PDB file of C-alpha atoms in Angstrom:
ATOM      1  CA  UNK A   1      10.338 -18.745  -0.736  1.00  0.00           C
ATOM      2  CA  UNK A   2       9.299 -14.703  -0.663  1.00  0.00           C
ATOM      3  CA  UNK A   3      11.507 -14.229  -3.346  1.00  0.00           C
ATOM      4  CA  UNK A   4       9.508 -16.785  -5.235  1.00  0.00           C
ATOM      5  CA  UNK A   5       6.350 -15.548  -4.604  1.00  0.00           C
ATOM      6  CA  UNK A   6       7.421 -12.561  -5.710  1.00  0.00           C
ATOM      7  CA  UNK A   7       8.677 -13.349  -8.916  1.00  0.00           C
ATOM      8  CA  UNK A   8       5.638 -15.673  -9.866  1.00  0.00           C
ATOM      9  CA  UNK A   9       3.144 -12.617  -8.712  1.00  0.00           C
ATOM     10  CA  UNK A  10       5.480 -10.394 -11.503  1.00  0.00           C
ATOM     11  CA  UNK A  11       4.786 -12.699 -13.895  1.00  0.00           C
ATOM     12  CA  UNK A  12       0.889 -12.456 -13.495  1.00  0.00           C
ATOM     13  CA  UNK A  13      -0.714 -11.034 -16.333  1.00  0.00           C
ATOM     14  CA  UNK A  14      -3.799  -8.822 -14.904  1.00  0.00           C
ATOM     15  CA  UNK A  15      -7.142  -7.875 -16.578  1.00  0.00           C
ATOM     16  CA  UNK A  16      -8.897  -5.158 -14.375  1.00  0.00           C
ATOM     17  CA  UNK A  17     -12.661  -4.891 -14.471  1.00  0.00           C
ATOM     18  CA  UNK A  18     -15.257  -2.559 -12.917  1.00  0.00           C
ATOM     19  CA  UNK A  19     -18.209  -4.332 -11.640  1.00  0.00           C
ATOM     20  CA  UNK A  20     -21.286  -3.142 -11.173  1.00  0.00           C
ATOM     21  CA  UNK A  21     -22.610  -1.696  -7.670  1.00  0.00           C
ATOM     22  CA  UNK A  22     -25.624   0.083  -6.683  1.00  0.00           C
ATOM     23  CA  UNK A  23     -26.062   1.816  -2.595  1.00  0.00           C
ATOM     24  CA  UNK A  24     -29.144   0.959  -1.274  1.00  0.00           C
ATOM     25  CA  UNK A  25     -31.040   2.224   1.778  1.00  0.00           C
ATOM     26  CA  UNK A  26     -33.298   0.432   4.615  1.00  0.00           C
ATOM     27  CA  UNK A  27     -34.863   1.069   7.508  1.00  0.00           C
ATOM     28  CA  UNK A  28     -31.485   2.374   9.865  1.00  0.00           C
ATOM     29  CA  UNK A  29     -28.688   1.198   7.392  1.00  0.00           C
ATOM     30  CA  UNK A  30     -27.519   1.826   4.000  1.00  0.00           C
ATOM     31  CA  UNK A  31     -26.006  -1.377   2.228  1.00  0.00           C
ATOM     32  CA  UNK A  32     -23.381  -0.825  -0.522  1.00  0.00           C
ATOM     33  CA  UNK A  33     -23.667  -3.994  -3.330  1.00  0.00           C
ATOM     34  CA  UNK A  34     -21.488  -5.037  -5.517  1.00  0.00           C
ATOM     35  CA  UNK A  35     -22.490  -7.227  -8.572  1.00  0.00           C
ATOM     36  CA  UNK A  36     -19.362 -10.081  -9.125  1.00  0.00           C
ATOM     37  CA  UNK A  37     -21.501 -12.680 -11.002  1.00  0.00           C
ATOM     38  CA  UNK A  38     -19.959 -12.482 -14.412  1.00  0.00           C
ATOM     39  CA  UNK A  39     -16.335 -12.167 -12.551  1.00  0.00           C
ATOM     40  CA  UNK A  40     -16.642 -15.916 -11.328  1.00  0.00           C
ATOM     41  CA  UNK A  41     -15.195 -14.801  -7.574  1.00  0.00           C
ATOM     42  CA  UNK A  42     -15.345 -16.571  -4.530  1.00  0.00           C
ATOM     43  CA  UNK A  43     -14.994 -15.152  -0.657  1.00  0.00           C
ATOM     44  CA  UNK A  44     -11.796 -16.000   0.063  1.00  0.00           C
ATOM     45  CA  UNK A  45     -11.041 -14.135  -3.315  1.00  0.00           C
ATOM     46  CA  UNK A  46     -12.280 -11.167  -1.873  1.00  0.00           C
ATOM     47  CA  UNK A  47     -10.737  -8.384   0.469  1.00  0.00           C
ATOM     48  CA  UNK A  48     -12.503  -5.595   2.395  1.00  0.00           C
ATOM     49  CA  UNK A  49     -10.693  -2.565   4.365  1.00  0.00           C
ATOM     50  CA  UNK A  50     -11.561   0.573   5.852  1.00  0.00           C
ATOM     51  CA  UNK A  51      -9.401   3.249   7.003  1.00  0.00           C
ATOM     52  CA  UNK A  52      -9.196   5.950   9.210  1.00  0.00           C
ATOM     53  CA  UNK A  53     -10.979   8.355   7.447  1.00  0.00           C
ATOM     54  CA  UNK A  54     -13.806   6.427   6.777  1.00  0.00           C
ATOM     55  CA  UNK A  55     -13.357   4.962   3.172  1.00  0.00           C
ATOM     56  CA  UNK A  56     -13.839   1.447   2.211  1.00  0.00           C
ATOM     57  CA  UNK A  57     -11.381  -0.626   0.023  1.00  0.00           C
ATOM     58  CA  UNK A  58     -12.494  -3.303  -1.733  1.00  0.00           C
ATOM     59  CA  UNK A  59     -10.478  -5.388  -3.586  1.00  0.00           C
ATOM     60  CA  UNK A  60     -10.374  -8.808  -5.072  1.00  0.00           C
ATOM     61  CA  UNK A  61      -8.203 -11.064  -7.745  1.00  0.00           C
ATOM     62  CA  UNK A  62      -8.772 -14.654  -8.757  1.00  0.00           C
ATOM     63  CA  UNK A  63      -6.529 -16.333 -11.315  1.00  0.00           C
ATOM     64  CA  UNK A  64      -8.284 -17.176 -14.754  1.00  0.00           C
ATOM     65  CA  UNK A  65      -6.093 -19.972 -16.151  1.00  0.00           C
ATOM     66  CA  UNK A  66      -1.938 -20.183 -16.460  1.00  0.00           C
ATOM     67  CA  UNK A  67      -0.430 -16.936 -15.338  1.00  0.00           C
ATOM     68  CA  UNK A  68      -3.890 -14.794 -16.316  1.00  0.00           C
ATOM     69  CA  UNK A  69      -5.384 -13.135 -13.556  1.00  0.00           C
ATOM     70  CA  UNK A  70      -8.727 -11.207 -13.218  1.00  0.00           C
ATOM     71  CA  UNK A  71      -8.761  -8.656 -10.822  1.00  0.00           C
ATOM     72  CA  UNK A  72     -10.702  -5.469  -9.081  1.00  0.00           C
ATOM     73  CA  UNK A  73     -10.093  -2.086  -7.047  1.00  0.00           C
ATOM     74  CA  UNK A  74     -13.285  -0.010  -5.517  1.00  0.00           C
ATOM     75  CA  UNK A  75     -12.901   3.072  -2.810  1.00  0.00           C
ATOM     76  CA  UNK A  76     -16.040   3.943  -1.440  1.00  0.00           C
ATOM     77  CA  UNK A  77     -16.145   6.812   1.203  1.00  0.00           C
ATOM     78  CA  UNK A  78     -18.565   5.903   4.009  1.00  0.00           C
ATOM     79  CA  UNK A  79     -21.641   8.313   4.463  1.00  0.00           C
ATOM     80  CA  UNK A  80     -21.568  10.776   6.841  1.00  0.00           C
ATOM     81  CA  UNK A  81     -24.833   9.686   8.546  1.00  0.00           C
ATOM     82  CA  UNK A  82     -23.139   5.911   9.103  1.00  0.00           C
ATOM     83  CA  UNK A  83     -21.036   4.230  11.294  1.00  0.00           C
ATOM     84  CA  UNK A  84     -17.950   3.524   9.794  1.00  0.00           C
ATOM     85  CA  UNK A  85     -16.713   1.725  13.229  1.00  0.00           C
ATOM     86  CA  UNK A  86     -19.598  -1.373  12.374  1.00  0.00           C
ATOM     87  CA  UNK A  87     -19.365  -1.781   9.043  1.00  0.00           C
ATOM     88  CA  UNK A  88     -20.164  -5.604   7.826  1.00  0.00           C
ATOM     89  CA  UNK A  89     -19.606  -7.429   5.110  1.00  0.00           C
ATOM     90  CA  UNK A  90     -20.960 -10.789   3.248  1.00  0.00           C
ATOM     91  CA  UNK A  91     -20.866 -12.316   0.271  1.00  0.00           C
ATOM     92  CA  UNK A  92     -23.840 -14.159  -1.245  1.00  0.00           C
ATOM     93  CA  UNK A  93     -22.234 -17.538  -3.115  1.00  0.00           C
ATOM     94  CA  UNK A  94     -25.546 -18.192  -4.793  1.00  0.00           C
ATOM     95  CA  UNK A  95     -25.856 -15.219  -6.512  1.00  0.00           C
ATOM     96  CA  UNK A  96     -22.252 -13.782  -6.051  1.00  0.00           C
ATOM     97  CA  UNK A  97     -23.096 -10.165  -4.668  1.00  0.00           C
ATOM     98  CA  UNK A  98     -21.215  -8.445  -1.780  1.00  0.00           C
ATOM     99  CA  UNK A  99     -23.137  -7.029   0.464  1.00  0.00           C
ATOM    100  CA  UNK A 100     -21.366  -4.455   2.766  1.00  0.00           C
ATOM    101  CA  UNK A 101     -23.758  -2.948   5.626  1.00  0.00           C
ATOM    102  CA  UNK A 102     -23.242   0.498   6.947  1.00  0.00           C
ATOM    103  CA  UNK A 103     -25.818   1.030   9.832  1.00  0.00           C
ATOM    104  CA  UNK A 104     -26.821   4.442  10.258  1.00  0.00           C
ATOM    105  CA  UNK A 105     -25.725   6.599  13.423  1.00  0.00           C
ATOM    106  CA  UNK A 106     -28.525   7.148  16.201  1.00  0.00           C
ATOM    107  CA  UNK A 107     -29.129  10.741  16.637  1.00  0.00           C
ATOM    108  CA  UNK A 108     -26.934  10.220  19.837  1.00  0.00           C
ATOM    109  CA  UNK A 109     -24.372   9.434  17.778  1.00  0.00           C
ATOM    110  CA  UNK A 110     -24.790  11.886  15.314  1.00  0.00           C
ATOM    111  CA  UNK A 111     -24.404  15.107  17.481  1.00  0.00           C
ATOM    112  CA  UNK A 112     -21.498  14.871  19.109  1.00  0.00           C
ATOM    113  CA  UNK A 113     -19.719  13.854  14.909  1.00  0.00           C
ATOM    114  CA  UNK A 114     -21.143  17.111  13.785  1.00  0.00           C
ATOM    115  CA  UNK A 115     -20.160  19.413  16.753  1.00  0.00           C
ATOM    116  CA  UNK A 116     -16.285  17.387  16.078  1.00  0.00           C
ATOM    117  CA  UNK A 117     -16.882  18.014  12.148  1.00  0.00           C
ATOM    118  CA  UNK A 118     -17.228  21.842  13.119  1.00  0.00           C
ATOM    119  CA  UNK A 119     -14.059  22.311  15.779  1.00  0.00           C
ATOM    120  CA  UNK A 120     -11.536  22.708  13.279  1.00  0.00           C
ATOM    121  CA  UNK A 121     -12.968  25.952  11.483  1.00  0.00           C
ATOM    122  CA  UNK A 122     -14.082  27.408  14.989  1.00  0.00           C
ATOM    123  CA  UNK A 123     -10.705  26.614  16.194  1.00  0.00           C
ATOM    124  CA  UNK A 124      -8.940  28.347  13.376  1.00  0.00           C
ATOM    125  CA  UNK A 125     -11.215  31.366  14.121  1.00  0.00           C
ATOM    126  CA  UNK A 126     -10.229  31.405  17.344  1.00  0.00           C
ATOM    127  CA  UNK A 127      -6.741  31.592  17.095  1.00  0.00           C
ATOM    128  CA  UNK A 128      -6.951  34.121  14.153  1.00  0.00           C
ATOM    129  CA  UNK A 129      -9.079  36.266  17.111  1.00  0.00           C
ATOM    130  CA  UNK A 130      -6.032  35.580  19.617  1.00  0.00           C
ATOM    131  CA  UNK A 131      -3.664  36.752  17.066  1.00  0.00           C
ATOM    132  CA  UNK A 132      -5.388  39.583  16.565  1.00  0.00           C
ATOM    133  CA  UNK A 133      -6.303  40.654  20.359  1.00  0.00           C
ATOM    134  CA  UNK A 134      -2.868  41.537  20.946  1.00  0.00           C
ATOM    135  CA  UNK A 135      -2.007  44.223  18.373  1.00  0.00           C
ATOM    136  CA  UNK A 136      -5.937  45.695  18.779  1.00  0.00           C
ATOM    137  CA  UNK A 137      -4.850  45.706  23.030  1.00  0.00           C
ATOM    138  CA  UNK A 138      -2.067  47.707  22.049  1.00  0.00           C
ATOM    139  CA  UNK A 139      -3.833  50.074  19.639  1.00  0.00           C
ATOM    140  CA  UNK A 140      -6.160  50.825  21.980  1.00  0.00           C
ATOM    141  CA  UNK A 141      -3.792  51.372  25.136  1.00  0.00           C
ATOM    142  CA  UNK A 142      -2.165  53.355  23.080  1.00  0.00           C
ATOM    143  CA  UNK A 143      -5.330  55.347  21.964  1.00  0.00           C
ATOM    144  CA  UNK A 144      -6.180  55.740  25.718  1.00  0.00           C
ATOM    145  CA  UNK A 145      -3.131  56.909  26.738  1.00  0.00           C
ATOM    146  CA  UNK A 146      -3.164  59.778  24.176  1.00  0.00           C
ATOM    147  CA  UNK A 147      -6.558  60.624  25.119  1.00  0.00           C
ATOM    148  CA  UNK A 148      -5.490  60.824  29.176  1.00  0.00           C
ATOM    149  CA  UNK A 149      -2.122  62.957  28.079  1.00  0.00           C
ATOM    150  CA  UNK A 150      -4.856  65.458  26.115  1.00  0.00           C
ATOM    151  CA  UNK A 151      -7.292  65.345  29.172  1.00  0.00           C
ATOM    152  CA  UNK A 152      -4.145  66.038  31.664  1.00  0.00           C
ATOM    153  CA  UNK A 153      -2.960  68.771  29.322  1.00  0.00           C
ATOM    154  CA  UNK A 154      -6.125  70.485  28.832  1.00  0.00           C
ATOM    155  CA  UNK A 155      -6.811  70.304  32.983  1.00  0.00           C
ATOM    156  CA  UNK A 156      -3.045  72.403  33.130  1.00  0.00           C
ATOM    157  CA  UNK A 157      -4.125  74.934  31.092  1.00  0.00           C
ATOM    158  CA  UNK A 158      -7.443  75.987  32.780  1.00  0.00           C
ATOM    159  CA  UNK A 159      -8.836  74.138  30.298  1.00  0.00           C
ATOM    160  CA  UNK A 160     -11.870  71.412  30.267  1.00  0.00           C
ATOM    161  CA  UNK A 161     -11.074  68.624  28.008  1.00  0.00           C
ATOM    162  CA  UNK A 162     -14.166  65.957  26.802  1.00  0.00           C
ATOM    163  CA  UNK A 163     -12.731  62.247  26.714  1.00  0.00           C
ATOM    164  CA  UNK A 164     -14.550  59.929  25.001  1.00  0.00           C
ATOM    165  CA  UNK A 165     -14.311  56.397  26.348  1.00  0.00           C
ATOM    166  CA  UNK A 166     -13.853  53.439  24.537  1.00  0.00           C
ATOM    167  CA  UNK A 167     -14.891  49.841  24.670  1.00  0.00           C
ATOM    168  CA  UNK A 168     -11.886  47.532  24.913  1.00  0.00           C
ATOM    169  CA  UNK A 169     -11.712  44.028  23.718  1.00  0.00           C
ATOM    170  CA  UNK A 170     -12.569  41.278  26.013  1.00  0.00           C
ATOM    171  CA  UNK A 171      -9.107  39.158  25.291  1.00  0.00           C
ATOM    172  CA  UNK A 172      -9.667  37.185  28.753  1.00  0.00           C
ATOM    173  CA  UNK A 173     -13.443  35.776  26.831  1.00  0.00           C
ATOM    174  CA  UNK A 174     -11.082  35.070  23.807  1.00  0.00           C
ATOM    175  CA  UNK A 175      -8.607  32.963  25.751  1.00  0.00           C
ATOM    176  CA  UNK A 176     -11.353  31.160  27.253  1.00  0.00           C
ATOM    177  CA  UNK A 177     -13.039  30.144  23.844  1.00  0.00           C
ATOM    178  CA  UNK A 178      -9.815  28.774  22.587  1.00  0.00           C
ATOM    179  CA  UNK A 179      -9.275  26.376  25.668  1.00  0.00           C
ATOM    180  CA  UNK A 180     -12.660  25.267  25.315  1.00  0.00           C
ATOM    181  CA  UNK A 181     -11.864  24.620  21.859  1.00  0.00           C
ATOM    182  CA  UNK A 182      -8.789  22.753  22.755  1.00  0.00           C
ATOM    183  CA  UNK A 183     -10.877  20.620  25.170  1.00  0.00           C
ATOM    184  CA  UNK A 184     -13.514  20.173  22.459  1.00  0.00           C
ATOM    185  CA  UNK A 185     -10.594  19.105  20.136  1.00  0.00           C
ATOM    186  CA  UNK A 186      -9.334  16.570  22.554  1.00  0.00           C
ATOM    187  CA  UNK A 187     -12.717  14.832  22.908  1.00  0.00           C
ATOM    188  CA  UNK A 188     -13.166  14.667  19.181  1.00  0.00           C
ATOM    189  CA  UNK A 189      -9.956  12.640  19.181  1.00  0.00           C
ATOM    190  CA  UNK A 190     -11.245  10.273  21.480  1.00  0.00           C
ATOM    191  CA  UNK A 191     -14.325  10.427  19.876  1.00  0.00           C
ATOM    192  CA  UNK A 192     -12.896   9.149  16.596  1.00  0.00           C
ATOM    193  CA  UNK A 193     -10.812   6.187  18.001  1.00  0.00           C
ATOM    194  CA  UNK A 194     -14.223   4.992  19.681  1.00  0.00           C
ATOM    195  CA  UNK A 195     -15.863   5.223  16.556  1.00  0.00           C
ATOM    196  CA  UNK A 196     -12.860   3.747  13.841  1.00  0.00           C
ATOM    197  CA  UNK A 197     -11.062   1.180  15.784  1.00  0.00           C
ATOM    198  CA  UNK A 198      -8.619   0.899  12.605  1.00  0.00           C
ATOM    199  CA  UNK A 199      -7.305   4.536  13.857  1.00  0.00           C
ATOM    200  CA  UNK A 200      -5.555   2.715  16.447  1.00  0.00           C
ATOM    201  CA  UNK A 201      -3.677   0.061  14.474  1.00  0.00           C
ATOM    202  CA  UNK A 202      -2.653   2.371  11.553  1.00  0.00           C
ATOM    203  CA  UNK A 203      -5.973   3.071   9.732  1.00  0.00           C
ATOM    204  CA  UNK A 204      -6.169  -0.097   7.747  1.00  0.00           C
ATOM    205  CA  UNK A 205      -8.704  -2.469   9.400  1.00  0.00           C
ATOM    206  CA  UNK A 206      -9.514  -5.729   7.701  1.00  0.00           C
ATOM    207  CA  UNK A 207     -12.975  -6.410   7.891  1.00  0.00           C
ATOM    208  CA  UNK A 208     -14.371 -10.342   7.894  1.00  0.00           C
ATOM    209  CA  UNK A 209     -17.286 -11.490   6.176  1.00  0.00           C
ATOM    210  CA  UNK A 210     -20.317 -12.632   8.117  1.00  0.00           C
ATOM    211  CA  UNK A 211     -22.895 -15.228   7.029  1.00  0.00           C
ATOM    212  CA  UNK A 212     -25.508 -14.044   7.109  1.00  0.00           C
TER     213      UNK A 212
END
Protein backbone atom coordinates (compact mmCIF):
# COMPACT_ATOMS: atom_id res chain seq x y z
CA UNK A 1 0.00 0.00 0.00
CA UNK A 2 3.24 2.54 0.70
CA UNK A 3 4.53 1.52 -2.40
CA UNK A 4 1.33 2.72 -3.95
CA UNK A 5 1.14 5.81 -2.45
CA UNK A 6 4.28 6.39 -3.51
CA UNK A 7 4.02 5.82 -6.98
CA UNK A 8 0.61 7.77 -7.35
CA UNK A 9 2.37 10.90 -5.34
CA UNK A 10 5.30 10.50 -8.41
CA UNK A 11 2.86 10.80 -10.76
CA UNK A 12 1.46 14.20 -9.38
CA UNK A 13 2.02 16.93 -11.59
CA UNK A 14 2.77 20.15 -9.24
CA UNK A 15 2.19 23.90 -9.93
CA UNK A 16 3.97 25.96 -7.13
CA UNK A 17 2.64 29.38 -6.26
CA UNK A 18 3.70 32.20 -3.90
CA UNK A 19 0.89 33.71 -2.10
CA UNK A 20 0.69 36.76 -0.77
CA UNK A 21 1.53 37.58 3.07
CA UNK A 22 1.90 40.68 4.93
CA UNK A 23 3.39 40.70 9.14
CA UNK A 24 1.35 42.69 11.10
CA UNK A 25 1.77 44.06 14.63
CA UNK A 26 -0.74 44.54 17.77
CA UNK A 27 -0.75 45.41 21.01
CA UNK A 28 1.91 42.37 22.55
CA UNK A 29 1.95 40.10 19.37
CA UNK A 30 2.94 40.23 15.86
CA UNK A 31 0.62 38.07 13.49
CA UNK A 32 2.16 36.73 10.23
CA UNK A 33 -0.90 36.42 7.31
CA UNK A 34 -0.99 34.67 4.56
CA UNK A 35 -3.47 35.45 1.67
CA UNK A 36 -4.76 31.70 0.10
CA UNK A 37 -8.06 33.00 -1.42
CA UNK A 38 -7.31 32.63 -5.07
CA UNK A 39 -5.46 29.11 -4.15
CA UNK A 40 -8.97 27.52 -3.24
CA UNK A 41 -7.26 25.72 0.13
CA UNK A 42 -8.86 24.32 2.94
CA UNK A 43 -7.34 23.57 6.71
CA UNK A 44 -6.76 20.24 6.53
CA UNK A 45 -4.82 21.24 3.26
CA UNK A 46 -2.61 23.16 5.23
CA UNK A 47 0.61 22.33 7.35
CA UNK A 48 2.45 24.50 9.90
CA UNK A 49 6.00 23.64 11.62
CA UNK A 50 8.52 25.29 13.56
CA UNK A 51 11.88 24.20 14.37
CA UNK A 52 14.47 24.54 16.70
CA UNK A 53 15.87 27.55 15.66
CA UNK A 54 12.92 29.41 15.54
CA UNK A 55 11.69 29.37 11.82
CA UNK A 56 8.28 28.60 10.70
CA UNK A 57 7.37 26.18 7.78
CA UNK A 58 4.44 26.52 6.13
CA UNK A 59 3.35 24.40 3.65
CA UNK A 60 0.25 23.30 1.88
CA UNK A 61 -0.95 21.19 -1.44
CA UNK A 62 -4.47 20.48 -2.60
CA UNK A 63 -5.11 18.51 -5.78
CA UNK A 64 -6.69 20.61 -8.74
CA UNK A 65 -8.34 17.92 -10.88
CA UNK A 66 -6.80 14.29 -12.23
CA UNK A 67 -3.20 14.00 -11.23
CA UNK A 68 -2.72 18.16 -11.12
CA UNK A 69 -1.78 19.41 -7.94
CA UNK A 70 -1.42 23.03 -6.60
CA UNK A 71 0.93 23.47 -4.05
CA UNK A 72 3.05 26.01 -1.60
CA UNK A 73 6.43 26.33 0.51
CA UNK A 74 7.01 29.56 2.97
CA UNK A 75 10.03 29.77 5.77
CA UNK A 76 9.54 32.51 7.95
CA UNK A 77 12.16 33.08 10.78
CA UNK A 78 10.39 34.08 14.01
CA UNK A 79 11.30 37.63 15.43
CA UNK A 80 13.62 37.95 17.93
CA UNK A 81 11.30 39.90 20.29
CA UNK A 82 8.59 36.73 20.06
CA UNK A 83 8.00 33.63 21.50
CA UNK A 84 8.62 31.04 19.22
CA UNK A 85 7.58 28.31 22.06
CA UNK A 86 3.54 29.79 21.67
CA UNK A 87 3.19 30.30 18.37
CA UNK A 88 -0.64 29.76 17.05
CA UNK A 89 -2.13 29.24 14.12
CA UNK A 90 -5.79 29.54 12.36
CA UNK A 91 -7.20 29.62 9.33
CA UNK A 92 -10.16 31.86 8.44
CA UNK A 93 -12.59 29.57 5.93
CA UNK A 94 -14.61 32.64 5.08
CA UNK A 95 -12.08 34.58 3.77
CA UNK A 96 -9.26 31.90 3.44
CA UNK A 97 -6.30 33.75 5.32
CA UNK A 98 -3.88 32.05 7.79
CA UNK A 99 -3.35 33.71 10.56
CA UNK A 100 -0.22 32.61 12.57
CA UNK A 101 0.21 34.56 16.06
CA UNK A 102 3.59 35.17 17.52
CA UNK A 103 3.06 36.88 20.99
CA UNK A 104 5.74 39.04 21.96
CA UNK A 105 8.23 38.13 24.93
CA UNK A 106 7.62 40.07 28.36
CA UNK A 107 10.64 41.95 29.26
CA UNK A 108 11.16 38.97 31.75
CA UNK A 109 11.47 36.96 29.05
CA UNK A 110 13.47 38.98 27.00
CA UNK A 111 16.60 39.39 29.29
CA UNK A 112 17.64 36.32 30.11
CA UNK A 113 17.37 35.46 25.53
CA UNK A 114 19.70 38.34 25.09
CA UNK A 115 22.27 37.64 27.92
CA UNK A 116 22.04 33.60 26.12
CA UNK A 117 22.27 35.42 22.54
CA UNK A 118 25.62 37.03 23.91
CA UNK A 119 27.44 33.75 25.72
CA UNK A 120 28.80 32.37 22.72
CA UNK A 121 31.10 35.42 21.64
CA UNK A 122 32.04 36.07 25.43
CA UNK A 123 32.76 32.47 25.68
CA UNK A 124 35.00 32.39 22.68
CA UNK A 125 36.81 35.41 24.24
CA UNK A 126 37.33 33.72 27.10
CA UNK A 127 38.96 30.81 26.01
CA UNK A 128 41.10 32.81 23.46
CA UNK A 129 42.22 34.76 27.03
CA UNK A 130 42.93 31.16 28.63
CA UNK A 131 44.93 30.24 25.68
CA UNK A 132 46.76 33.04 25.89
CA UNK A 133 47.44 33.28 29.87
CA UNK A 134 49.69 30.48 29.66
CA UNK A 135 52.43 31.51 27.21
CA UNK A 136 52.13 35.44 28.71
CA UNK A 137 52.70 33.37 32.54
CA UNK A 138 55.66 32.02 31.09
CA UNK A 139 57.01 35.17 29.42
CA UNK A 140 56.77 36.89 32.32
CA UNK A 141 58.33 34.21 34.82
CA UNK A 142 60.77 34.14 32.62
CA UNK A 143 61.22 38.02 32.51
CA UNK A 144 61.31 37.93 36.38
CA UNK A 145 63.67 35.48 36.71
CA UNK A 146 66.20 37.36 34.50
CA UNK A 147 65.57 40.42 36.33
CA UNK A 148 66.29 38.49 40.00
CA UNK A 149 69.62 36.72 38.30
CA UNK A 150 70.70 40.65 37.31
CA UNK A 151 69.64 41.92 40.85
CA UNK A 152 71.65 38.80 42.54
CA UNK A 153 74.57 39.50 40.23
CA UNK A 154 74.79 43.09 40.70
CA UNK A 155 74.43 42.52 44.86
CA UNK A 156 77.92 40.05 44.25
CA UNK A 157 79.72 42.57 42.79
CA UNK A 158 79.32 45.45 45.34
CA UNK A 159 77.01 46.57 43.12
CA UNK A 160 73.26 48.11 43.60
CA UNK A 161 71.01 46.87 40.97
CA UNK A 162 67.27 48.80 40.34
CA UNK A 163 64.50 46.05 39.56
CA UNK A 164 61.59 47.14 38.15
CA UNK A 165 58.52 45.13 39.07
CA UNK A 166 55.98 44.00 36.94
CA UNK A 167 52.28 43.40 37.00
CA UNK A 168 51.45 39.76 36.28
CA UNK A 169 48.32 38.49 34.76
CA UNK A 170 45.51 37.51 36.94
CA UNK A 171 45.02 33.81 35.19
CA UNK A 172 43.07 32.58 38.49
CA UNK A 173 40.17 35.81 37.45
CA UNK A 174 40.45 34.25 33.88
CA UNK A 175 39.62 30.72 34.95
CA UNK A 176 36.86 31.98 36.92
CA UNK A 177 35.16 33.94 33.96
CA UNK A 178 35.24 30.89 31.82
CA UNK A 179 33.35 28.63 34.44
CA UNK A 180 30.92 31.22 34.84
CA UNK A 181 30.59 31.17 31.25
CA UNK A 182 30.20 27.49 31.18
CA UNK A 183 27.45 27.80 33.83
CA UNK A 184 25.88 30.64 31.84
CA UNK A 185 26.08 28.26 28.77
CA UNK A 186 24.36 25.48 30.56
CA UNK A 187 21.37 27.63 31.59
CA UNK A 188 20.95 28.94 28.09
CA UNK A 189 20.45 25.31 27.10
CA UNK A 190 17.81 24.86 29.43
CA UNK A 191 16.63 28.04 28.66
CA UNK A 192 15.99 27.13 25.03
CA UNK A 193 14.21 23.73 25.60
CA UNK A 194 11.73 25.77 27.96
CA UNK A 195 11.19 28.13 25.37
CA UNK A 196 11.04 25.62 21.87
CA UNK A 197 9.51 22.48 23.07
CA UNK A 198 10.20 21.07 19.37
CA UNK A 199 14.08 21.08 20.58
CA UNK A 200 13.22 18.13 22.47
CA UNK A 201 11.55 15.92 19.86
CA UNK A 202 14.01 16.74 17.00
CA UNK A 203 13.22 20.41 16.13
CA UNK A 204 10.21 19.81 13.98
CA UNK A 205 7.04 20.62 15.99
CA UNK A 206 3.70 20.44 14.26
CA UNK A 207 1.64 23.13 15.24
CA UNK A 208 -2.52 22.74 15.24
CA UNK A 209 -4.82 25.27 14.20
CA UNK A 210 -7.08 26.94 16.73
CA UNK A 211 -10.54 28.41 16.08
CA UNK A 212 -10.56 31.16 16.92
Amino acid sequence: MAAAAAAATSLRNYTDFVPPHQLVEEAGKKVLQINLSAAGFKKEQLRVRIDNHGKLRISGERQVSGNRWSRFHKDFQVPDDCNAGDVRARFDSRDRVLHITMPKLSPAEEEPKAAAAATPADHGAAQAQQTAAPADQEKEDKEEEDDDGAANDGAAAGGTALVTGRRKTPWRVVLAVVLALVAAAGFYAKYRLMMDPSAADGGHGLIGFSDH
